[in-house]
XYZ file of C-alpha atoms in Angstrom:
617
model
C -18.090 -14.204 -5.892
C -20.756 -11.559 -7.383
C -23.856 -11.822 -5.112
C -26.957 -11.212 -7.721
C -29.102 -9.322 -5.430
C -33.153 -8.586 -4.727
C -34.699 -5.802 -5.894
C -34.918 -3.419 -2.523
C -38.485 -2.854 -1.056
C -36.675 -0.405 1.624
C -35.844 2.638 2.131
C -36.782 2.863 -1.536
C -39.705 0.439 -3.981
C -43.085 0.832 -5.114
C -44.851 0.543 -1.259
C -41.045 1.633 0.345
C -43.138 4.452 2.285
C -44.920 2.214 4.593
C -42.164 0.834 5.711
C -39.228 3.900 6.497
C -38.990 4.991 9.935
C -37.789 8.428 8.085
C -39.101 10.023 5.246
C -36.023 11.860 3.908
C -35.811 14.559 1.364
C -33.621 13.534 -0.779
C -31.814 10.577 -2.001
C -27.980 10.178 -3.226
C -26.992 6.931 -4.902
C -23.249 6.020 -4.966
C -22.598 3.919 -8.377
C -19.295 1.554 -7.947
C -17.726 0.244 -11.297
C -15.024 -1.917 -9.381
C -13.624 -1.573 -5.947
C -10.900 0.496 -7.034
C -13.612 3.352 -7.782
C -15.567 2.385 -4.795
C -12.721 3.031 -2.454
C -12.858 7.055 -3.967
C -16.544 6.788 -2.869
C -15.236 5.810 0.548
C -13.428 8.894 0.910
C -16.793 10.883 0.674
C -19.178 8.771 2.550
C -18.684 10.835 5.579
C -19.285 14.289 3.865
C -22.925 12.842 4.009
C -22.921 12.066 7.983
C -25.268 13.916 10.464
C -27.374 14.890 7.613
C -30.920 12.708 8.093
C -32.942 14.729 5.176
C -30.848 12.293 3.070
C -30.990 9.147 2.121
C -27.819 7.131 0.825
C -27.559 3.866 -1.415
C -25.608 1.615 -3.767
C -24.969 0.423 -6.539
C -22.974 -1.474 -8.897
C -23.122 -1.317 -12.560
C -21.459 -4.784 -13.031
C -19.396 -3.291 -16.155
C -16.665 -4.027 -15.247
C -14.373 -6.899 -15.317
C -12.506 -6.909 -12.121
C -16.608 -7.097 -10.323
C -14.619 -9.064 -7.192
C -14.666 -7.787 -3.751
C -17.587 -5.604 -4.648
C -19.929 -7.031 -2.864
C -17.856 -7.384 0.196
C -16.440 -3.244 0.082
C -20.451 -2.815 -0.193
C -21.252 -4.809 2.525
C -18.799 -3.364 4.792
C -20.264 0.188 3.546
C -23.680 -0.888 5.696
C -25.767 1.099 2.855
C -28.590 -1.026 1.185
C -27.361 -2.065 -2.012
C -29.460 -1.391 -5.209
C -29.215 -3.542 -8.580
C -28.061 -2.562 -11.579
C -31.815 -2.176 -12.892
C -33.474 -0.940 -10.123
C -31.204 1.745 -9.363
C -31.853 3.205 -13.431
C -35.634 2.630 -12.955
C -35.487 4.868 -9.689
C -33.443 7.527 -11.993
C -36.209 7.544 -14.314
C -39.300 7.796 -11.486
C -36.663 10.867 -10.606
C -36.592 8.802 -6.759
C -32.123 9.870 -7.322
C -31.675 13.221 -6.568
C -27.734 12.729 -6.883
C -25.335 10.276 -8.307
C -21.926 9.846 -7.324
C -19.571 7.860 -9.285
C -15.497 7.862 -10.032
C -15.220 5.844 -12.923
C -17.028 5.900 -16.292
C -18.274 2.568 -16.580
C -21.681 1.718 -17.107
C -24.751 3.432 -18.344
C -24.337 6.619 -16.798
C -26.752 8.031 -18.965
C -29.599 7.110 -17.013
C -28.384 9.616 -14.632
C -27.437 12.636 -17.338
C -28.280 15.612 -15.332
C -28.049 14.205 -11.632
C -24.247 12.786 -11.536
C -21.225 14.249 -9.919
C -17.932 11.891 -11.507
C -14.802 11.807 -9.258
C -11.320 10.983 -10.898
C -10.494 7.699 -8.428
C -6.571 8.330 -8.915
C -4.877 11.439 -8.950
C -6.197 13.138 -11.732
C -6.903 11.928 -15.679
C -3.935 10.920 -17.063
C -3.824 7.389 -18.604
C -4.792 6.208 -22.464
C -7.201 4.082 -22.592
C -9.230 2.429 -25.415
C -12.745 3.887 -26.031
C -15.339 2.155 -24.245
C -18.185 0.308 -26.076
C -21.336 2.509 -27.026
C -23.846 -0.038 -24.768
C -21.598 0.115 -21.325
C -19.605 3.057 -21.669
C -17.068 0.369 -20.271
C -13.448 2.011 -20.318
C -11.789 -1.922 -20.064
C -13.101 -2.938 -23.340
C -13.377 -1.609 -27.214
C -10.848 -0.813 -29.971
C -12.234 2.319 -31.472
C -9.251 5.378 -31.585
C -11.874 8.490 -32.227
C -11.293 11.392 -34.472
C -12.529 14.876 -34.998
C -13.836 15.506 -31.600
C -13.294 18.895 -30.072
C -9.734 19.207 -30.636
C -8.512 16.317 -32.081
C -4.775 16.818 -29.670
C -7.354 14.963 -26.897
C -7.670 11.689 -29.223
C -4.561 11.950 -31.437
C -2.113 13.078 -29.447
C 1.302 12.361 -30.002
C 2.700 10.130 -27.128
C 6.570 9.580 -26.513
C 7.234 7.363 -28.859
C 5.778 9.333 -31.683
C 2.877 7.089 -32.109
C -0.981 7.878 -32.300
C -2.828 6.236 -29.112
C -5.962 5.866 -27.514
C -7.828 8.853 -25.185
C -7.233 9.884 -22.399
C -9.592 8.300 -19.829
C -11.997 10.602 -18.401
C -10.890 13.737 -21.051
C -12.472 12.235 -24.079
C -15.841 12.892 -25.483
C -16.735 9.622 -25.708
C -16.895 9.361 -22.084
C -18.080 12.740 -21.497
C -21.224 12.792 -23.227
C -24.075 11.465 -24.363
C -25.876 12.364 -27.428
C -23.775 15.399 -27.502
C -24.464 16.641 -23.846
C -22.963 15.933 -20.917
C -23.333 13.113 -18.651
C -22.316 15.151 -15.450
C -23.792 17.708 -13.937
C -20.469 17.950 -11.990
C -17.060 16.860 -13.348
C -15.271 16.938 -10.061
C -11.193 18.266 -11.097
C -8.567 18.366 -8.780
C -6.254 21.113 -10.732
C -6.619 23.757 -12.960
C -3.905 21.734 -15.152
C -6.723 19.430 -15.665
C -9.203 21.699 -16.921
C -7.051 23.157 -19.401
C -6.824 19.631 -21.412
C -10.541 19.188 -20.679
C -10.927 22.490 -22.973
C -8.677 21.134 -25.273
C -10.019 17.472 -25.332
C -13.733 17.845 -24.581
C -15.222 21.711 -24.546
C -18.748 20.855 -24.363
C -18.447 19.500 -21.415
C -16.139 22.362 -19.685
C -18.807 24.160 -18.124
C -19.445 21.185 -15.694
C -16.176 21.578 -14.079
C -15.598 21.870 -10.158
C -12.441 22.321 -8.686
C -12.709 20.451 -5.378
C -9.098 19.033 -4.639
C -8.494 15.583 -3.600
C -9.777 13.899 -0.682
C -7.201 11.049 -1.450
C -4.246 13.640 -1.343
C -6.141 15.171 2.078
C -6.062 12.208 3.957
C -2.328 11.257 2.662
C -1.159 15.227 3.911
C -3.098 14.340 7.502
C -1.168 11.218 7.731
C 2.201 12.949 7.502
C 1.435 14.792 10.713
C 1.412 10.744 12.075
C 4.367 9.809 10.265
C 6.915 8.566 13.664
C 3.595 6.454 14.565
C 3.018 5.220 11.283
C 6.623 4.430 11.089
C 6.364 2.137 14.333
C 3.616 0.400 13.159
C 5.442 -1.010 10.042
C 8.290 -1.684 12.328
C 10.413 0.940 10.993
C 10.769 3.308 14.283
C 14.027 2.286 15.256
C 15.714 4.672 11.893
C 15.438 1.522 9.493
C 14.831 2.335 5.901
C 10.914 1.488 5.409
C 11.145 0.883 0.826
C 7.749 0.807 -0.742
C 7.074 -1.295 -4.231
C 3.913 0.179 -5.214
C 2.449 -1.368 -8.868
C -0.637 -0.577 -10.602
C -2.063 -2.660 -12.973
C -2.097 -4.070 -16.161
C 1.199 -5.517 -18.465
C 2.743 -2.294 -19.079
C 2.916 -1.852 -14.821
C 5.904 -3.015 -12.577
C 3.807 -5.868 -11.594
C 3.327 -7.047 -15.231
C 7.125 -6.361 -16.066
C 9.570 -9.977 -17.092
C 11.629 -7.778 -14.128
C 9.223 -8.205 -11.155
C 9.843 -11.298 -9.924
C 14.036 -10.528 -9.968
C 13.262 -7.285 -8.313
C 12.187 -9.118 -5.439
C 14.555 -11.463 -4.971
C 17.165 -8.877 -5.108
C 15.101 -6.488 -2.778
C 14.600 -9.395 -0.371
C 18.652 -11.280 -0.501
C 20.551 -8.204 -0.783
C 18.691 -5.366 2.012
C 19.647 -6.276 5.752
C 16.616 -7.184 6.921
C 17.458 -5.597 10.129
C 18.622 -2.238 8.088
C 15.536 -2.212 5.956
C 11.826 -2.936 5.513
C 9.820 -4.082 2.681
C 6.297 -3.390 1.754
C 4.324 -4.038 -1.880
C 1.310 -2.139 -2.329
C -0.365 -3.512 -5.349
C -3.110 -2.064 -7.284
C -6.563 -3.275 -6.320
C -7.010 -4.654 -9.913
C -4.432 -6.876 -9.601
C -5.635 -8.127 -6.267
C -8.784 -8.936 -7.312
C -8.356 -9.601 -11.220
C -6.170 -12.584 -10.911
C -7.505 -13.545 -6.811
C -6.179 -12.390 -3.723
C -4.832 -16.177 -2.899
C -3.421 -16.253 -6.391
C -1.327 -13.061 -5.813
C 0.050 -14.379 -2.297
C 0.570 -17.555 -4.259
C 2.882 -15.567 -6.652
C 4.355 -13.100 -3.844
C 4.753 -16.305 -1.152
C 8.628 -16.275 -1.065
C 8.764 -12.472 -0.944
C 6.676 -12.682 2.007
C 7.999 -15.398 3.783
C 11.268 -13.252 2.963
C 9.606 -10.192 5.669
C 7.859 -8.364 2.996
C 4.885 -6.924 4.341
C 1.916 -7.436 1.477
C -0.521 -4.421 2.164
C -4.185 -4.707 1.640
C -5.223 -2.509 -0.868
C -8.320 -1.237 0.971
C -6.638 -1.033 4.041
C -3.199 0.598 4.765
C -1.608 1.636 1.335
C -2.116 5.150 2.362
C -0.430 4.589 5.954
C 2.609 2.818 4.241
C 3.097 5.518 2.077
C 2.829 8.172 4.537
C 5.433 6.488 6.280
C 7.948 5.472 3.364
C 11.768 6.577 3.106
C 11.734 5.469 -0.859
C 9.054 4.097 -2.972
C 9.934 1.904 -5.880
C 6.744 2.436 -8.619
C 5.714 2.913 -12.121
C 3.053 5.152 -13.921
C 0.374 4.846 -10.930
C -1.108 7.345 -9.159
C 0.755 6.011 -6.004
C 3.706 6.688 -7.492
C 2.666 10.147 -8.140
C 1.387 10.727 -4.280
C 4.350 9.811 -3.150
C 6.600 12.451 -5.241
C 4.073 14.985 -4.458
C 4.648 13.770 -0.409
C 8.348 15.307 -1.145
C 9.674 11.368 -0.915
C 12.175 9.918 -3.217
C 11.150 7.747 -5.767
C 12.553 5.296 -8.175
C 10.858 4.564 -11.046
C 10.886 0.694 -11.896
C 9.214 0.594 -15.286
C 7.432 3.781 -16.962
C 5.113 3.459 -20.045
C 4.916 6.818 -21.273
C 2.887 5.873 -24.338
C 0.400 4.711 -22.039
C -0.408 8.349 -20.723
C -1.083 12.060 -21.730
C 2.503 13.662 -22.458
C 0.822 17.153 -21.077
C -0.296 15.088 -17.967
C 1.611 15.696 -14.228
C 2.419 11.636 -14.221
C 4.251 12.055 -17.531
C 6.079 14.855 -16.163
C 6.968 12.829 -13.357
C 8.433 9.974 -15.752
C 11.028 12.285 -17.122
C 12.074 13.959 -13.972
C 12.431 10.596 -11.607
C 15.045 8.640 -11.794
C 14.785 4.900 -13.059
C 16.524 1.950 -11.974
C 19.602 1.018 -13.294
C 20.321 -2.929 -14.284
C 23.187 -3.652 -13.394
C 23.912 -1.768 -10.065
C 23.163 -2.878 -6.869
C 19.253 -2.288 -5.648
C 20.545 -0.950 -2.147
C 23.236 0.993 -3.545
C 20.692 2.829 -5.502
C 17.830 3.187 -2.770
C 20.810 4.563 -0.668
C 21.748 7.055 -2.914
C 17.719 8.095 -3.754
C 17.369 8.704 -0.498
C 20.415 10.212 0.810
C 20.784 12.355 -2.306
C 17.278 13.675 -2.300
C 16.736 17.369 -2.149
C 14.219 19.440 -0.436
C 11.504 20.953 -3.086
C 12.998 18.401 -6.102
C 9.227 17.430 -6.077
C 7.449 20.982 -5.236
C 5.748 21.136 -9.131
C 4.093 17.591 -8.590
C 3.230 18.708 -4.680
C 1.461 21.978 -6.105
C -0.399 20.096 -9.380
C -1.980 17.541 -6.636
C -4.785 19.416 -5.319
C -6.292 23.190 -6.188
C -6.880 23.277 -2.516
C -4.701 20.668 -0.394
C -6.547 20.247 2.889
C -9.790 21.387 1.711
C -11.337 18.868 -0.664
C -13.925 17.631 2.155
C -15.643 21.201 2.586
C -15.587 21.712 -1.187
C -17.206 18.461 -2.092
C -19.468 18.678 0.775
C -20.607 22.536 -0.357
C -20.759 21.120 -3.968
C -23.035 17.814 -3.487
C -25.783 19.745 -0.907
C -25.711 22.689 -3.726
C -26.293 19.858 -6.583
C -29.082 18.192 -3.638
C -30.199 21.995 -3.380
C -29.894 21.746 0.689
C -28.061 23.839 2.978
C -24.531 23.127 3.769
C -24.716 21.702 6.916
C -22.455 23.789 9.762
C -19.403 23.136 10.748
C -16.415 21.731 9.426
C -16.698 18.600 7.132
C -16.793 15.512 8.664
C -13.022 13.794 7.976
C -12.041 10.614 10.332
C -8.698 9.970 10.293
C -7.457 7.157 8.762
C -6.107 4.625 11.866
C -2.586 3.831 12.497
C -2.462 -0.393 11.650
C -1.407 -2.657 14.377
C 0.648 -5.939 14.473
C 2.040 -4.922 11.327
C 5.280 -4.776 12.799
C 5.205 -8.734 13.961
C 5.595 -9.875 11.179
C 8.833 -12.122 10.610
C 10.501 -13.896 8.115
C 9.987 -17.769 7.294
C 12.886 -18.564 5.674
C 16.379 -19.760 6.952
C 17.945 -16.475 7.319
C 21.659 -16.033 6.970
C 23.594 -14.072 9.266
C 27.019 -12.181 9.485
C 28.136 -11.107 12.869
C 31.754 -9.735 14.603
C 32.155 -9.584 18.467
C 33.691 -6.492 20.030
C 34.863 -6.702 23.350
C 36.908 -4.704 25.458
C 37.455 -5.499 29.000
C 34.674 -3.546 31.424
C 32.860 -2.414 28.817
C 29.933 -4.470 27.668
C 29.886 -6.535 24.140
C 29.308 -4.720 21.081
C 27.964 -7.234 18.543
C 27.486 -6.272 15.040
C 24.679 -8.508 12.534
C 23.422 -8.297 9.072
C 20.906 -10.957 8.213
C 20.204 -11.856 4.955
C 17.010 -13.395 3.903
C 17.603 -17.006 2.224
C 20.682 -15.611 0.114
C 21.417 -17.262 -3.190
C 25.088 -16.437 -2.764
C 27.175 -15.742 0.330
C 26.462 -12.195 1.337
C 29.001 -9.481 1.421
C 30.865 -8.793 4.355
C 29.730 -6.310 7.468
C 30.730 -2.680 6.982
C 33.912 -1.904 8.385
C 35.411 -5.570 8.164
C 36.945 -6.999 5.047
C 40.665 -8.393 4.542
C 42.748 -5.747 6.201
C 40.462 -6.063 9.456
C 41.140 -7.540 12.405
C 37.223 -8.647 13.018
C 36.385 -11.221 10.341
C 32.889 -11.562 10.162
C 31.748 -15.233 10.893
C 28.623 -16.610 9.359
C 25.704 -18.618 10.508
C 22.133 -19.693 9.575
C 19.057 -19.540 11.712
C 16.150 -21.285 10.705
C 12.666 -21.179 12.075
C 10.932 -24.991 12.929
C 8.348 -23.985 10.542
C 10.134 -23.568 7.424
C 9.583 -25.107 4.448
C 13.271 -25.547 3.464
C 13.512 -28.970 5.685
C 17.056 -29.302 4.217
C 18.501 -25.791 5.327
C 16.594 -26.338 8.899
C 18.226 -29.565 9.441
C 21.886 -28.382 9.314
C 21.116 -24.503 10.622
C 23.693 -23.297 14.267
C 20.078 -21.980 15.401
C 16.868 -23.272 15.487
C 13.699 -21.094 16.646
C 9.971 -21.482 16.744
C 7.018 -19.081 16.741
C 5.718 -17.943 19.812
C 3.021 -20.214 20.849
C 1.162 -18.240 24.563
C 1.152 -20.622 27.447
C 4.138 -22.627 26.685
C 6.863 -22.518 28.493
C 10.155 -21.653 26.682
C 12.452 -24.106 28.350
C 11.391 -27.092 27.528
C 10.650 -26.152 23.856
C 14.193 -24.939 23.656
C 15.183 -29.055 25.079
C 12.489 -30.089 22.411
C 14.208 -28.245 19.503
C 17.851 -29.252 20.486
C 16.680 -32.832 20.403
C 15.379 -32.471 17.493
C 18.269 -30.854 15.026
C 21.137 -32.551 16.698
C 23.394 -30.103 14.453
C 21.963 -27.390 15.965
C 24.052 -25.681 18.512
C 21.556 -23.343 19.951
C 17.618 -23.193 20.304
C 16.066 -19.812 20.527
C 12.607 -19.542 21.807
C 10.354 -16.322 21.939
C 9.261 -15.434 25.284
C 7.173 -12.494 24.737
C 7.717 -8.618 22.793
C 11.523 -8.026 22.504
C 12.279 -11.234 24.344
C 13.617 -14.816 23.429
C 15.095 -17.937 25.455
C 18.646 -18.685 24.337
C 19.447 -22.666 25.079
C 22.659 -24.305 24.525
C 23.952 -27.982 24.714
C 25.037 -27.309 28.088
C 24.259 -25.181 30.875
C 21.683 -23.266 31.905
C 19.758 -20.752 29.417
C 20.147 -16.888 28.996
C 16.908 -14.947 28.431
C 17.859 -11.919 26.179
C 15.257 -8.458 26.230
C 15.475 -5.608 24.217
C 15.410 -2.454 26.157
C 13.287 0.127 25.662
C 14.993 3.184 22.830
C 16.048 6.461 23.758
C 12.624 7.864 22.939
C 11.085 5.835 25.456
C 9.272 3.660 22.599
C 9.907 -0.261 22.331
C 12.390 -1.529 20.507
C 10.900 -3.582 17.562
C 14.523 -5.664 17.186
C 13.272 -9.448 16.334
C 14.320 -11.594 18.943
C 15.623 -13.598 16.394
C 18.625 -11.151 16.149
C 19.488 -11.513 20.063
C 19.934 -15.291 19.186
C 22.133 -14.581 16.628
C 24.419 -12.165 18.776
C 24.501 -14.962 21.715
C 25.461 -17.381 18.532
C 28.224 -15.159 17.741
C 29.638 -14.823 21.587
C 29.357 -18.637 22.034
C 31.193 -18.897 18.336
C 34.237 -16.849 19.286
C 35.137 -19.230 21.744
C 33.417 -17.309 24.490
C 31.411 -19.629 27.272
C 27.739 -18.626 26.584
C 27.150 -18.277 30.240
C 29.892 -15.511 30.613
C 27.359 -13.465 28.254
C 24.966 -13.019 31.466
C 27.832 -11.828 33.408
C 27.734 -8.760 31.116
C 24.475 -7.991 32.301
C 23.495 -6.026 29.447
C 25.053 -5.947 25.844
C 24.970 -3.778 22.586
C 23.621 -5.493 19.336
C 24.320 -3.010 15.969
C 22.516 -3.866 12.767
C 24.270 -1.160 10.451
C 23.902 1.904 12.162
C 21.200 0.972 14.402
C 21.568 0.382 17.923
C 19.724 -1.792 20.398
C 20.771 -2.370 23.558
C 19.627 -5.920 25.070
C 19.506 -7.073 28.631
C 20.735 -10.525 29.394
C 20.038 -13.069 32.515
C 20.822 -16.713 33.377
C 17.614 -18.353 32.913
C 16.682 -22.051 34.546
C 13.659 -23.839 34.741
């Protein structure tokens, strides 16, 4: 909800001066249009750290239709928030000394002469319709221009060979104001980007800055994270970490009839012990329709093990630590090619965009995917078949000076302030590596392939693929099939909690969450009692660790072992259950499975090796 907020009496207001503890010397005002600018406006926050001649503030200009989770990014900010009105009365007593925006929206011309605009994607790319002449809102109007500059910046010919709207940011309607310019500063990334300014909009040329991109900066520091990052989303064990990135609107992935099938594929046909899924969804979409709306829609995919990332949180980490990422026409998308990573391209609009643009580029060199063929056959191939420098064009058109944006910016905002540039290097935190990402399991009864190898003195080898809630039997484990002499058996496991009471009541094994202080054994005897056509109860007894219970006997308490590297193993505990299933299911007493001491669990060509001990109670 939209908080209407009180005109400020501090740090700034007609008697503010009585009141500051400091009197500073100048004051910059950061103007949000929706969060997806204000998260661009995060990125530069700290350029203005240790500096107390200045004074920092808020605002939003409420222009915008996707206004929620303003007020909470603001908040969160911890800089006094200005409204709407006050903030253009204090640009008229000249109290702004600087403006800082990356979006359009709103009437920027109160600030004509005192505003730096960031881009708040990678670049200007997108078509957009013109915005209205009282808002200078870019999410509303009809108007197609003509005859401004040169007329290739509003009439250009798109892929389809039809006429479209502007491209947002490069159009004059934007750009000025009375025939001027708005900015004192439009803040480029690329020299490719000033070139169709020329084109589109030359009056307003001369307020060009190349300064990089602090987005790109903090995605290249990342990279030098990328094994940690890769733990963290539970991929550090060599599984293939696939991210679906969408941006908005009905012409994005999320939008497409396809999205909800691409899913479901994604989810019943990758091993879930092979693979792992994470959707990174445009902020728009998060909070145009609601964020409980969009879990509402994405509930099965997540219950399924795909990881939903907060937009304002770990998109960039996920990224940083993909092996593929599935996307569309975003800038994501385009962050990701230029982070050398394959990418397959699920839907691409390239009417929507500026055919001179890097993003259309990027639409006719990635490769789309193919109905018809299998999703993991084709993330397989993307990733196995991708060469070194395929993406080195869209790496070098990201940034003018990759690694340097910060000091730019931060030598172009105290030159536009007309203060020295403070000394030292800019001020750049590193983004964090998440936590308890990696916890996350799936909800849904999960269905399981397994074969037992065992040769005498040698301990088990027990291979699993788990399928999440298949609609059809899966396919069999690689390397068994009809002319092999280790048939795969099948099994379900289903977790207590479930909401597919039906599946749960007739699953081989039954688990439960991990709930601290309660002792496994008896929930195991509590579970068994419960699903009488369950044959074995698996219970979570810490990290890596799970009590197996059968009908008879005494328990086995299974561990994963720590990995070569030294580093946990992130194996769900669920897949030790499975592997003691498959022993006990190949005739095998499940006691003789402790006499092993330790055995060897494979999901594809991952290995984990699991200690296992006769547990009583």
């Amino acid at each position: 909800m939209t908080v209407i907020r009180e005109r400020l009496r501090v740090p700034v207001g007609p008697d503010a001066a009585r009141w500051r503890t400091r009197e500073p010397r100048r004051t910059v005002l950061f103007v949000v249009h929706n969060v997806t600018s204000a998260t661009r406006l995060l990125d530069v926050l700290p350029l203005f750290d240790d500096a107390p001649d200045i004074q920092q503030l808020a605002t939003c200009t409420g222009s915008s239709p996707f206004l929620a989770g303003v007020d909470e990014l603001l908040e969160a900010a911890g800089l006094p928030v200005v409204p709407w009105e006050q903030a253009k009365e204090l640009a008229s007593a000249g109290t702004v000394d600087l403006a800082v925006t990356a979006s359009y929206g709103g009437e920027l011309q109160a600030f004509q002469g005192k505003l730096a605009v960031l881009s708040h994607g990678i670049g200007y790319n997108k078509r957009l319709a013109t915005p209205d002449t009282g808002h200078r809102t870019p999410d509303t109007g009809h108007r197609v221009p003509k005859g401004h500059g040169a007329e290739a910046g509003a009439e250009a010919r798109t892929g389809t060979g039809k006429s479209s709207a502007p491209v947002f940011g490069m159009a004059p309607e934007w750009l000025l104001h009375q025939g001027e310019p708005l900015a004192s500063a439009t803040v480029l990334s690329h020299p490719e980007q000033l070139d169709r300014l020329r084109l589109s909009c030359p009056e307003a040329a001369d307020t060009a800055v190349l300064a990089g991109d602090p987005c790109f900066d903090r995605l290249l520091d990342l990279r030098r994270r990328r094994p940690a990052l890769r733990r963290a989303f539970g991929a550090g064990d060599g599984r293939r970490l696939v991210v679906l990135n969408s941006t908005w609107g009905r012409a994005s992935l999320a939008g497409s009839a396809g999205f909800a099938g691409l899913l479901r594929e994604l989810t019943e046909t990758l091993p879930l012990d092979e693979y792992r899924l994470c959707a990174v969804l445009h902020p728009n979409i998060w909070y145009g329709h609601g964020p409980g709306q969009v879990r509402s829609w994405l509930r099965r995919a997540e219950a399924s093990g795909v990881l939903l990332v907060d937009p304002l949180e770990h998109w960039r980490q996920a990224i940083a630590a993909a092996d593929c990422v599935i996307g569309d026409h975003g800038s994501v998308t385009y962050y990701a090619a230029a982070l050398h990573l394959p990418v397959l391209l699920g839907t691409f609009p390239h009417d929507a965009l500026d055919p001179a643009s890097p993003v259309a580029a990027l639409g006719r060199a990635a490769p789309r995917l193919c109905p018809g063929v299998p999703l993991r056959e084709q993330i397989d191939a993307v990733i196995d078949g991708h060469m070194p420098g395929r993406y080195d064009r869209f790496a070098a058109q990201a940034s003018s000076d990759p690694g340097v944006s910060a000091t730019l910016l931060r030598k172009l905002f105290h030159s536009l302030l007309g203060l020295p540039v403070p000394a030292g290097a800019a001020p750049t935190p590193p983004l964090p590596v998440p936590e308890n990402l990696a916890a996350q399991r799936p909800s849904v009864p999960v269905r399981v392939l397994t074969t037992v190898r065992h040769s005498p003195g040698e301990p088990p080898e027990i291979a699993i693929a788990r399928f999440a809630d298949p609609s059809v039997e899966p396919d069999d484990l690689p390397g068994t099939g009809a002319d092999s002499d280790n048939e795969p058996d099948a099994h379900t496991v289903a977790c207590d909690d479930t909401t597919d009471s039906g599946r749960l009541s007739l699953a081989d094994v039954v688990t439960c969450r991990a709930r601290p202080g309660e002792p496994p054994g008896p929930r195991a005897a509590e579970l068994l009692a419960r699903y009488p056509y369950a044959a074995l109860a698996a219970v979570p007894d810490g990290p890596g660790r799970c009590l197996v219970q059968g009908r008879e006997g005494a328990g086995l308490l299974l561990s994963s072992l720590p990995r070569p590297d030294g580093f946990p193993d992130p194996c769900d505990p669920s897949v030790h259950a499975s592997a003691a299933y498959a022993w006990y299911a190949s005739g095998r007493p499940l006691a003789a499975l402790a006499d092993t001491g330790t055995i060897t669990v494979t999901t594809g060509a991952i290995r984990h090796r699991v200690a296992v001990v006769k547990e009583s109670w």
